[in-house]
CSV table of C-alpha atoms and ligand atoms in Angstrom, one decimal:
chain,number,residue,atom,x,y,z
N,1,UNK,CA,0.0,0.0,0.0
N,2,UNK,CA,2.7,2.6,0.6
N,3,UNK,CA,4.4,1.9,-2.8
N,4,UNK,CA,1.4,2.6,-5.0
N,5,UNK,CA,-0.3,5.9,-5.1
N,6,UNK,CA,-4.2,6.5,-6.1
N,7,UNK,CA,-4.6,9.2,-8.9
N,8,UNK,CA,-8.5,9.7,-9.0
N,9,UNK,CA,-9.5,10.6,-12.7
N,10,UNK,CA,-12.0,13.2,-12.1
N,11,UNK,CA,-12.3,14.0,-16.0
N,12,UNK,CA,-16.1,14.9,-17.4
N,13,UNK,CA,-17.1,15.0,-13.5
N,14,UNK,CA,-17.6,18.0,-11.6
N,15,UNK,CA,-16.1,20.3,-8.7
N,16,UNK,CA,-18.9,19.0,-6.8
N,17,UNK,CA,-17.9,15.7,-7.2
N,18,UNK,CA,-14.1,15.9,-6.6
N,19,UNK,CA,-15.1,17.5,-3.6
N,20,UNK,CA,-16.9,14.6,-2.8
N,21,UNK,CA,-13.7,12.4,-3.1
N,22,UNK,CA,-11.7,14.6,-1.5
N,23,UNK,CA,-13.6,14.2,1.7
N,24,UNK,CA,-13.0,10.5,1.7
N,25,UNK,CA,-9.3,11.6,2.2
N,26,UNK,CA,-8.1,11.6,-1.6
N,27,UNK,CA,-5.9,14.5,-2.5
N,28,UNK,CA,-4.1,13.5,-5.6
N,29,UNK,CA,-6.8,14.1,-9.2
N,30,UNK,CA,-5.9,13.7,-13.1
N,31,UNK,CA,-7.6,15.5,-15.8
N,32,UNK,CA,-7.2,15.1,-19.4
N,33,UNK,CA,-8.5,18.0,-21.1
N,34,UNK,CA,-6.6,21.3,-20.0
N,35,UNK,CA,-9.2,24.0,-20.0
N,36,UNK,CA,-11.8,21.7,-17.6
N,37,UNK,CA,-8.7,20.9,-15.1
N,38,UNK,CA,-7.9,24.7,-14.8
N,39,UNK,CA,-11.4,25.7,-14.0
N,40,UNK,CA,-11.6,22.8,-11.4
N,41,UNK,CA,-8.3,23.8,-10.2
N,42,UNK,CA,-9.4,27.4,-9.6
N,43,UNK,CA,-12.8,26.4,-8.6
N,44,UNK,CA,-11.1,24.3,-5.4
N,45,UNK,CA,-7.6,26.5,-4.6
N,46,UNK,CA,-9.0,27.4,-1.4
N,47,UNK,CA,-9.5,23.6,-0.3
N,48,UNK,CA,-7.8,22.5,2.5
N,49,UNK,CA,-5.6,20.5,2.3
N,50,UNK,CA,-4.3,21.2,-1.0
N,51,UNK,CA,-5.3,19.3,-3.5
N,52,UNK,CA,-2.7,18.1,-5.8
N,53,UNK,CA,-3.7,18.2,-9.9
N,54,UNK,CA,-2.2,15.8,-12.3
N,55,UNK,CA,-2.3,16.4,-16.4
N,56,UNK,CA,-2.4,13.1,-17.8
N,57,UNK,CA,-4.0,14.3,-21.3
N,58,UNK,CA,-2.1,15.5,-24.3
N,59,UNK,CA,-0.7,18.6,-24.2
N,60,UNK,CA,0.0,20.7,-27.5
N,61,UNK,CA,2.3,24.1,-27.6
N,62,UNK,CA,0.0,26.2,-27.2
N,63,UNK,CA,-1.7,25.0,-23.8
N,64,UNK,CA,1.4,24.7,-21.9
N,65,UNK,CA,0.9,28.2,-20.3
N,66,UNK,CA,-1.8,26.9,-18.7
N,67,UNK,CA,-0.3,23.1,-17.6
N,68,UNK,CA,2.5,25.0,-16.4
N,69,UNK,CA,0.7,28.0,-14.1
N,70,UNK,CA,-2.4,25.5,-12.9
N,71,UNK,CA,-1.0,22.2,-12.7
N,72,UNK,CA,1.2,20.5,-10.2
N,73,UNK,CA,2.4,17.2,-12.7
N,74,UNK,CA,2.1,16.3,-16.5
N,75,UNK,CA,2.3,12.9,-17.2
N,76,UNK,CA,2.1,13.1,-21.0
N,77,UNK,CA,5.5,14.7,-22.3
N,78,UNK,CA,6.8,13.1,-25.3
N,79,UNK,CA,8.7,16.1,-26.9
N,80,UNK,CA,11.8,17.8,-25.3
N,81,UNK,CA,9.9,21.0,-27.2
N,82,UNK,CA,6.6,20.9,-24.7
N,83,UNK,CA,9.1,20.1,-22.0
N,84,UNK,CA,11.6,23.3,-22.7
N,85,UNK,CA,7.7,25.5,-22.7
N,86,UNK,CA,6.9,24.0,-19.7
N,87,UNK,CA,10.4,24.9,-18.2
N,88,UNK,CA,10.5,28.2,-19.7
N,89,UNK,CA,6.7,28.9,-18.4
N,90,UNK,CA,6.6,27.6,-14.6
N,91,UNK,CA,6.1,30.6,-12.8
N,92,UNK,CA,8.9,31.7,-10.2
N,93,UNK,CA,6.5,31.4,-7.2
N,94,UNK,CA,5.6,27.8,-7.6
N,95,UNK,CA,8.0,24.9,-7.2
N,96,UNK,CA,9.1,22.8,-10.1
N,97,UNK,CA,6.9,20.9,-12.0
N,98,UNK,CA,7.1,17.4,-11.6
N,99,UNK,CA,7.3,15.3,-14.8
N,100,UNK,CA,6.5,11.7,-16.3
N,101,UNK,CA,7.9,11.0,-20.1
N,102,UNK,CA,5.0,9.0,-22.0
N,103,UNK,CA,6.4,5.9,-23.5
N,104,UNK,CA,4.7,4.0,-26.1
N,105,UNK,CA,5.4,0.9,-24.7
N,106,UNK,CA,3.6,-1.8,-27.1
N,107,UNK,CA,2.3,0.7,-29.9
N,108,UNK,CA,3.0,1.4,-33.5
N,109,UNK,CA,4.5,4.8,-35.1
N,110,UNK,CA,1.4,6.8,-34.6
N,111,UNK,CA,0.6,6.4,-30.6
N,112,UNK,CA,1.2,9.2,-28.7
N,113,UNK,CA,4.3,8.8,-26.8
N,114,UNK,CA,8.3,8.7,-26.6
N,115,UNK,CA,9.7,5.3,-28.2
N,116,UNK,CA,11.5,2.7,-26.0
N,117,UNK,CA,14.9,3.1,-27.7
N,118,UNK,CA,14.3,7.4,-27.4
N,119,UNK,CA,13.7,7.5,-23.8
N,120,UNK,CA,16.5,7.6,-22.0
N,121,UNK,CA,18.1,10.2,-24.4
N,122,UNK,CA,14.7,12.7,-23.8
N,123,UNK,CA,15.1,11.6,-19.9
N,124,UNK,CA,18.5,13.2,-20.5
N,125,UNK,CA,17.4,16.4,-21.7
N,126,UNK,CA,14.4,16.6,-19.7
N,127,UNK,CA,16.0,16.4,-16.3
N,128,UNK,CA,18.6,19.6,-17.6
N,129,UNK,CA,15.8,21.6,-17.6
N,130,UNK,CA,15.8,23.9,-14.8
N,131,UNK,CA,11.9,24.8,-13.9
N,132,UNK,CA,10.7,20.6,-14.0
N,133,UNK,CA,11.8,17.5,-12.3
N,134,UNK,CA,11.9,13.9,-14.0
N,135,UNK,CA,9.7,11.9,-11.6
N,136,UNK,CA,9.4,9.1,-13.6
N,137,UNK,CA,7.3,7.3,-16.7
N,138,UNK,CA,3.7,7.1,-17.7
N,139,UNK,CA,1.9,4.1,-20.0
N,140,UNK,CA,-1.4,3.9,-21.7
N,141,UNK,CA,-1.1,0.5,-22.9
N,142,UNK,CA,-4.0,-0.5,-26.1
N,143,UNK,CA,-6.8,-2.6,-24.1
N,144,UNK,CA,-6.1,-6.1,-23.3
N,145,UNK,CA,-8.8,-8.9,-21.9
N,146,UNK,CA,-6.5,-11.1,-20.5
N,147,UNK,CA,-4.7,-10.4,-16.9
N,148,UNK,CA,-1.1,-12.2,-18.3
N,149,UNK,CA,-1.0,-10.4,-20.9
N,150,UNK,CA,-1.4,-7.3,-18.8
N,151,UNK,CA,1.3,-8.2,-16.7
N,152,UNK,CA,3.7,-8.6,-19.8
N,153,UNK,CA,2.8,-5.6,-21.4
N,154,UNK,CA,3.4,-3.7,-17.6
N,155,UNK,CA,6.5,-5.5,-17.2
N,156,UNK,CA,8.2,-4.3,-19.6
N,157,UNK,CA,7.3,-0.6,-19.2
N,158,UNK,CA,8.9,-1.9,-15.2
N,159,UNK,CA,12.1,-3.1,-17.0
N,160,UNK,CA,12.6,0.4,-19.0
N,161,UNK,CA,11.4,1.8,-15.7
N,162,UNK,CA,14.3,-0.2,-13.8
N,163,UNK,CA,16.9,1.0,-16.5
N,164,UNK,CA,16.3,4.7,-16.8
N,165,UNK,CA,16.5,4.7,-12.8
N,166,UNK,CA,20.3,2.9,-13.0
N,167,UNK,CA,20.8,5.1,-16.0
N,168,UNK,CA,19.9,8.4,-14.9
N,169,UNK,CA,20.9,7.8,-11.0
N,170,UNK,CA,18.4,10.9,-10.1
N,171,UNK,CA,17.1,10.8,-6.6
N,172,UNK,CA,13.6,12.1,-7.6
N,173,UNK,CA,13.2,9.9,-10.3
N,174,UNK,CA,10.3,7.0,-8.4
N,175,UNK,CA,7.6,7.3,-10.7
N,176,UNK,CA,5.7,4.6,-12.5
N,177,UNK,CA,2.4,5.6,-13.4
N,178,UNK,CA,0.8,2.9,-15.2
N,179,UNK,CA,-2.5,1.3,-14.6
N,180,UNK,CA,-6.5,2.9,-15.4
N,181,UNK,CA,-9.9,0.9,-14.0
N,182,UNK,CA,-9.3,-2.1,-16.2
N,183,UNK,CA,-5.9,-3.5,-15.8
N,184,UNK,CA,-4.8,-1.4,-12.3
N,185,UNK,CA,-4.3,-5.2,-10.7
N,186,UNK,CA,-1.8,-6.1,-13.5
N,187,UNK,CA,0.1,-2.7,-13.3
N,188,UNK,CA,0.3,-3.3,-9.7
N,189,UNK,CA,1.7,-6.9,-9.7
N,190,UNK,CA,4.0,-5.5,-12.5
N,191,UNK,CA,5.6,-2.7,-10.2
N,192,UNK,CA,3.3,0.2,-11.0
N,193,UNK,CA,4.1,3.3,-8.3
N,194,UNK,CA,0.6,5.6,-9.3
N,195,UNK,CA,-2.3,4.2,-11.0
N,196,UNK,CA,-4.7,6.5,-12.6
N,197,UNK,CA,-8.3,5.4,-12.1
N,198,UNK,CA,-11.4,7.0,-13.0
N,199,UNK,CA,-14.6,4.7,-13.3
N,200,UNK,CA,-13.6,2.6,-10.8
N,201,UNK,CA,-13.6,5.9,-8.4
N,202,UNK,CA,-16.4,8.0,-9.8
N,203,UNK,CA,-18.6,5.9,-11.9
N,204,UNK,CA,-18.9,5.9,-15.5
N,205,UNK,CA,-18.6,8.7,-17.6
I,1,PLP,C1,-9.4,8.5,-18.6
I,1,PLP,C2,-8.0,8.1,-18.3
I,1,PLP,C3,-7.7,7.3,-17.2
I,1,PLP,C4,-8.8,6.7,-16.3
I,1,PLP,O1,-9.5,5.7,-17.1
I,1,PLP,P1,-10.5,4.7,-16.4
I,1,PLP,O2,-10.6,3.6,-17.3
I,1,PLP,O3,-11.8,5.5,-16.3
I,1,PLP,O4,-10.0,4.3,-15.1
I,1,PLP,C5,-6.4,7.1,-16.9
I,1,PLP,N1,-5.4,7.6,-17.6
I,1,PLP,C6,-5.6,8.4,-18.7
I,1,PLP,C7,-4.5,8.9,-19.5
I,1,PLP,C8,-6.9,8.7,-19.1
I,1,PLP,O5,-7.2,9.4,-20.1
């Protein structure tokens, strides 16, 4: 239980409703589209405690202003260009903003996401930057019925995990987020450190 850390999706629900979860003692929410996590974000600033706001949905150029003044994590960078924004556009006041690399662990050429064989170099890069710290990798594996095949597909995002961590030898880097409503038991056998569920906590959307 201390290794793996609950991200509720709160995407398509409302304020209301995050407050809602947040009174069960969850602090830690993911949104996907940029505009609807900011006006959440602002909506709930004055909750205490602090709510902390994950953006786990693609992020193009020009919306990094916004991922970089509201948010406190981005899980989707796949570019060292949206990273250097996001650098160059953290504001002073607010403490660096932590990062995942998406790796397209079991996709072909057109799925969103850093290739195996690129991500230790963009890990590189990434972690020069002087307004972000590399916390770790994020995975949205395609669908898959069967709980092995899960685990394999998991596993391997663990053993790139593994290698960036040896490679890189930074202290911060203990991220693994990997894991959604439908195969969050598989990304947890497989070494997951943040799973990011959202039916399974709110219901369907
Ligand atoms: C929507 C979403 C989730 C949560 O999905 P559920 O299947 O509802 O748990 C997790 N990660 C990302 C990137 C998402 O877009």
């Amino acid at each position: 239980a201390d290794r793996v850390h609950l991200l509720a999706v709160s995407k398509t629900f409302s304020a209301g409703d995050v407050l809602a979860v947040a009174a069960c003692g969850q602090r830690d929410f993911g949104e996907n589209y940029i505009q609807e996590g900011v006006d959440k974000i602002t909506a709930l600033a004055a909750h205490t405690p602090r709510l902390v706001w994950h953006c786990i949905g693609p992020i193009q150029s020009n919306k990094t202003k916004l991922v970089a003044e509201h948010f406190d994590w981005a899980h989707t960078v796949d570019r060292l260009k949206i990273a250097q924004r996001l650098s160059e556009q953290r504001p002073a006041h607010l403490p660096p903003l932590n990062i995942c690399l998406q790796v397209n662990i079991d996709g072909g050429p057109t799925k969103a996401g850093v290739s195996p064989t690129d991500a230790l170099a963009l890990a590189q890069a990434v972690s020069a930057l002087p307004r972000l710290v590399l916390r770790g990798l994020m995975t949205i594996p395609d669908p898959l019925e069967n709980f092995d095949a899960q685990v394999a597909v998991h596993l391997q995002a663990k053993q790139l995990f593994d290698d960036l961590h040896a490679a890189l030898a930074l202290p911060q880097f203990d991220t693994l987020s990997m894991g959604m409503s439908a195969d969050l038991e598989a990304a947890v056998q497989a070494g997951s450190t943040l799973v990011r569920v959202g039916t399974a906590v709110f219901g369907k959307r």
